[in-house]
Amino acid sequence: MDKDFCGNHLYNLQLLEGAENIAKKDKDPEVWLKEEYKDNQQAIEEYKRKNYIDPTLKLEWENIKEFREKREEAIIEKLKEVLLPKS
């Protein structure tokens, strides 16, 4: 898949504060995470979990299909949990 094509799909979007958005701009996600969290694996995994990303998945372009599938599934499950009444 093409990076430019994937960049603006729903599964790849995230609401960010201004400073975080500027820091992430044009960096591969895995590079940004290592820089931002000083290679602290536990903090990186927590960030991924909070953002509906499989914490074991490396955020590299070779994994974009798996990332998309897993993140879409996690977002859908969370939306169902929040929006649908419990029966």
Short mmCIF file of N, CA and C in Angstrom, two decimals:
data_model
loop_
_atom_site.label_atom_id
_atom_site.label_comp_id
_atom_site.label_asym_id
_atom_site.label_seq_id
_atom_site.Cartn_x
_atom_site.Cartn_y
_atom_site.Cartn_z
N MET A 1 0.84 -1.19 0.00
CA MET A 1 0.00 0.00 0.00
C MET A 1 0.88 1.25 0.00
N ASP A 2 0.38 2.27 -0.59
CA ASP A 2 1.08 3.54 -0.72
C ASP A 2 0.90 4.38 0.55
N LYS A 3 1.99 4.94 1.09
CA LYS A 3 1.92 5.76 2.31
C LYS A 3 0.95 6.92 2.15
N ASP A 4 1.01 7.61 1.02
CA ASP A 4 0.13 8.77 0.80
C ASP A 4 -1.32 8.35 0.74
N PHE A 5 -1.59 7.19 0.16
CA PHE A 5 -2.95 6.69 0.04
C PHE A 5 -3.52 6.34 1.42
N CYS A 6 -2.71 5.77 2.28
CA CYS A 6 -3.17 5.30 3.59
C CYS A 6 -3.25 6.40 4.64
N GLY A 7 -2.54 7.46 4.46
CA GLY A 7 -2.38 8.47 5.50
C GLY A 7 -3.66 9.07 6.04
N ASN A 8 -4.68 9.19 5.22
CA ASN A 8 -5.90 9.87 5.67
C ASN A 8 -7.10 8.96 5.83
N HIS A 9 -6.89 7.66 5.89
CA HIS A 9 -8.00 6.75 6.14
C HIS A 9 -8.37 6.77 7.62
N LEU A 10 -9.62 6.47 7.91
CA LEU A 10 -10.12 6.53 9.28
C LEU A 10 -9.25 5.75 10.26
N TYR A 11 -8.84 4.54 9.90
CA TYR A 11 -8.05 3.73 10.82
C TYR A 11 -6.70 4.35 11.15
N ASN A 12 -6.27 5.32 10.34
CA ASN A 12 -4.96 5.93 10.56
C ASN A 12 -5.06 7.33 11.15
N LEU A 13 -6.26 7.79 11.43
CA LEU A 13 -6.43 9.14 11.97
C LEU A 13 -6.50 9.10 13.49
N GLN A 14 -6.09 10.20 14.09
CA GLN A 14 -6.07 10.30 15.54
C GLN A 14 -6.14 11.78 15.91
N LEU A 15 -6.93 12.10 16.93
CA LEU A 15 -6.98 13.47 17.42
C LEU A 15 -5.74 13.73 18.26
N LEU A 16 -5.02 14.80 17.92
CA LEU A 16 -3.78 15.10 18.62
C LEU A 16 -3.75 16.53 19.09
N GLU A 17 -3.07 16.76 20.20
CA GLU A 17 -2.76 18.12 20.64
C GLU A 17 -1.77 18.71 19.65
N GLY A 18 -1.71 20.02 19.58
CA GLY A 18 -0.83 20.70 18.62
C GLY A 18 0.62 20.29 18.70
N ALA A 19 1.19 20.27 19.91
CA ALA A 19 2.61 19.93 20.07
C ALA A 19 2.89 18.50 19.62
N GLU A 20 2.00 17.58 19.98
CA GLU A 20 2.19 16.18 19.59
C GLU A 20 2.09 16.03 18.08
N ASN A 21 1.14 16.73 17.48
CA ASN A 21 0.97 16.67 16.03
C ASN A 21 2.23 17.17 15.32
N ILE A 22 2.79 18.26 15.81
CA ILE A 22 4.00 18.82 15.20
C ILE A 22 5.17 17.83 15.36
N ALA A 23 5.29 17.22 16.54
CA ALA A 23 6.38 16.28 16.79
C ALA A 23 6.28 15.04 15.91
N LYS A 24 5.06 14.59 15.63
CA LYS A 24 4.85 13.37 14.85
C LYS A 24 4.98 13.60 13.35
N LYS A 25 4.78 14.81 12.92
CA LYS A 25 4.70 15.12 11.49
C LYS A 25 5.84 14.48 10.69
N ASP A 26 5.43 13.76 9.66
CA ASP A 26 6.37 13.17 8.70
C ASP A 26 7.36 12.18 9.28
N LYS A 27 7.08 11.62 10.45
CA LYS A 27 7.96 10.58 11.01
C LYS A 27 7.22 9.26 10.95
N ASP A 28 7.97 8.21 10.72
CA ASP A 28 7.37 6.89 10.82
C ASP A 28 6.96 6.68 12.27
N PRO A 29 5.81 6.07 12.50
CA PRO A 29 5.29 5.93 13.87
C PRO A 29 6.25 5.25 14.85
N GLU A 30 6.90 4.19 14.42
CA GLU A 30 7.80 3.45 15.32
C GLU A 30 8.98 4.33 15.73
N VAL A 31 9.49 5.14 14.82
CA VAL A 31 10.59 6.07 15.11
C VAL A 31 10.12 7.11 16.12
N TRP A 32 8.94 7.68 15.88
CA TRP A 32 8.40 8.70 16.79
C TRP A 32 8.20 8.12 18.19
N LEU A 33 7.63 6.92 18.28
CA LEU A 33 7.39 6.30 19.59
C LEU A 33 8.70 6.11 20.36
N LYS A 34 9.72 5.62 19.69
CA LYS A 34 11.01 5.39 20.37
C LYS A 34 11.62 6.70 20.85
N GLU A 35 11.49 7.74 20.03
CA GLU A 35 12.01 9.05 20.44
C GLU A 35 11.18 9.63 21.59
N GLU A 36 9.88 9.60 21.44
CA GLU A 36 8.97 10.21 22.42
C GLU A 36 9.06 9.52 23.78
N TYR A 37 9.15 8.20 23.78
CA TYR A 37 9.14 7.43 25.02
C TYR A 37 10.51 6.87 25.38
N LYS A 38 11.56 7.44 24.78
CA LYS A 38 12.95 7.12 25.12
C LYS A 38 13.21 5.61 25.16
N ASP A 39 12.62 4.90 24.19
CA ASP A 39 12.78 3.44 24.07
C ASP A 39 12.22 2.67 25.26
N ASN A 40 11.32 3.28 26.05
CA ASN A 40 10.68 2.61 27.19
C ASN A 40 9.56 1.74 26.63
N GLN A 41 9.83 0.44 26.51
CA GLN A 41 8.90 -0.49 25.87
C GLN A 41 7.54 -0.51 26.56
N GLN A 42 7.52 -0.45 27.87
CA GLN A 42 6.26 -0.47 28.61
C GLN A 42 5.42 0.76 28.27
N ALA A 43 6.03 1.92 28.20
CA ALA A 43 5.32 3.16 27.86
C ALA A 43 4.82 3.12 26.41
N ILE A 44 5.62 2.56 25.52
CA ILE A 44 5.22 2.45 24.11
C ILE A 44 4.00 1.54 23.99
N GLU A 45 4.03 0.41 24.68
CA GLU A 45 2.90 -0.52 24.63
C GLU A 45 1.63 0.11 25.21
N GLU A 46 1.78 0.86 26.29
CA GLU A 46 0.63 1.55 26.89
C GLU A 46 0.05 2.59 25.93
N TYR A 47 0.91 3.34 25.27
CA TYR A 47 0.46 4.32 24.27
C TYR A 47 -0.34 3.62 23.17
N LYS A 48 0.18 2.49 22.70
CA LYS A 48 -0.51 1.75 21.64
C LYS A 48 -1.87 1.26 22.13
N ARG A 49 -1.91 0.70 23.33
CA ARG A 49 -3.19 0.21 23.87
C ARG A 49 -4.21 1.34 23.98
N LYS A 50 -3.79 2.49 24.50
CA LYS A 50 -4.70 3.63 24.66
C LYS A 50 -5.24 4.13 23.32
N ASN A 51 -4.51 3.84 22.25
CA ASN A 51 -4.89 4.32 20.93
C ASN A 51 -5.39 3.20 20.02
N TYR A 52 -5.84 2.10 20.64
CA TYR A 52 -6.45 0.99 19.91
C TYR A 52 -5.51 0.38 18.89
N ILE A 53 -4.26 0.25 19.27
CA ILE A 53 -3.24 -0.36 18.43
C ILE A 53 -2.71 -1.59 19.16
N ASP A 54 -2.61 -2.70 18.45
CA ASP A 54 -2.06 -3.92 19.03
C ASP A 54 -0.65 -3.61 19.55
N PRO A 55 -0.42 -3.73 20.86
CA PRO A 55 0.87 -3.36 21.43
C PRO A 55 2.04 -4.22 20.94
N THR A 56 1.75 -5.39 20.38
CA THR A 56 2.82 -6.26 19.89
C THR A 56 3.19 -5.98 18.44
N LEU A 57 2.40 -5.15 17.77
CA LEU A 57 2.61 -4.89 16.35
C LEU A 57 3.59 -3.75 16.12
N LYS A 58 4.62 -4.00 15.33
CA LYS A 58 5.55 -2.94 14.92
C LYS A 58 4.84 -2.06 13.91
N LEU A 59 4.89 -0.75 14.10
CA LEU A 59 4.21 0.18 13.21
C LEU A 59 5.12 0.53 12.04
N GLU A 60 5.19 -0.41 11.11
CA GLU A 60 6.00 -0.26 9.92
C GLU A 60 5.11 -0.47 8.70
N TRP A 61 5.49 0.10 7.57
CA TRP A 61 4.64 0.04 6.38
C TRP A 61 4.40 -1.39 5.91
N GLU A 62 5.32 -2.29 6.21
CA GLU A 62 5.13 -3.69 5.83
C GLU A 62 3.94 -4.30 6.57
N ASN A 63 3.57 -3.71 7.70
CA ASN A 63 2.48 -4.24 8.53
C ASN A 63 1.19 -3.45 8.40
N ILE A 64 1.07 -2.58 7.40
CA ILE A 64 -0.08 -1.67 7.33
C ILE A 64 -1.40 -2.42 7.22
N LYS A 65 -1.44 -3.53 6.49
CA LYS A 65 -2.70 -4.27 6.35
C LYS A 65 -3.12 -4.85 7.70
N GLU A 66 -2.19 -5.46 8.41
CA GLU A 66 -2.49 -6.03 9.72
C GLU A 66 -2.88 -4.92 10.71
N PHE A 67 -2.15 -3.80 10.66
CA PHE A 67 -2.47 -2.65 11.50
C PHE A 67 -3.90 -2.19 11.23
N ARG A 68 -4.24 -2.02 9.96
CA ARG A 68 -5.57 -1.56 9.59
C ARG A 68 -6.65 -2.51 10.13
N GLU A 69 -6.48 -3.78 9.87
CA GLU A 69 -7.48 -4.76 10.29
C GLU A 69 -7.66 -4.78 11.81
N LYS A 70 -6.56 -4.82 12.54
CA LYS A 70 -6.64 -4.91 14.00
C LYS A 70 -7.16 -3.62 14.62
N ARG A 71 -6.74 -2.48 14.08
CA ARG A 71 -7.19 -1.21 14.65
C ARG A 71 -8.66 -0.97 14.34
N GLU A 72 -9.09 -1.26 13.11
CA GLU A 72 -10.51 -1.12 12.78
C GLU A 72 -11.36 -1.98 13.70
N GLU A 73 -10.93 -3.21 13.91
CA GLU A 73 -11.67 -4.13 14.79
C GLU A 73 -11.74 -3.57 16.22
N ALA A 74 -10.63 -3.07 16.73
CA ALA A 74 -10.60 -2.53 18.10
C ALA A 74 -11.48 -1.29 18.23
N ILE A 75 -11.46 -0.42 17.23
CA ILE A 75 -12.29 0.79 17.25
C ILE A 75 -13.76 0.43 17.19
N ILE A 76 -14.11 -0.51 16.32
CA ILE A 76 -15.51 -0.94 16.20
C ILE A 76 -15.99 -1.54 17.51
N GLU A 77 -15.18 -2.38 18.13
CA GLU A 77 -15.57 -2.99 19.41
C GLU A 77 -15.78 -1.92 20.48
N LYS A 78 -14.91 -0.94 20.54
CA LYS A 78 -15.06 0.13 21.53
C LYS A 78 -16.31 0.95 21.26
N LEU A 79 -16.59 1.25 20.00
CA LEU A 79 -17.81 2.00 19.66
C LEU A 79 -19.05 1.21 20.05
N LYS A 80 -19.06 -0.08 19.79
CA LYS A 80 -20.20 -0.92 20.19
C LYS A 80 -20.38 -0.88 21.70
N GLU A 81 -19.28 -1.00 22.42
CA GLU A 81 -19.31 -0.99 23.89
C GLU A 81 -19.90 0.31 24.42
N VAL A 82 -19.52 1.42 23.81
CA VAL A 82 -19.95 2.73 24.29
C VAL A 82 -21.35 3.10 23.81
N LEU A 83 -21.68 2.75 22.57
CA LEU A 83 -22.91 3.24 21.96
C LEU A 83 -24.11 2.30 22.04
N LEU A 84 -23.85 1.01 22.10
CA LEU A 84 -24.96 0.07 22.11
C LEU A 84 -25.36 -0.28 23.54
N PRO A 85 -26.66 -0.29 23.79
CA PRO A 85 -27.10 -0.64 25.15
C PRO A 85 -26.81 -2.10 25.45
N LYS A 86 -26.50 -2.36 26.69
CA LYS A 86 -26.28 -3.74 27.13
C LYS A 86 -27.64 -4.44 27.20
N SER A 87 -27.69 -5.68 26.71
CA SER A 87 -28.98 -6.40 26.76
C SER A 87 -28.99 -7.47 27.81
#
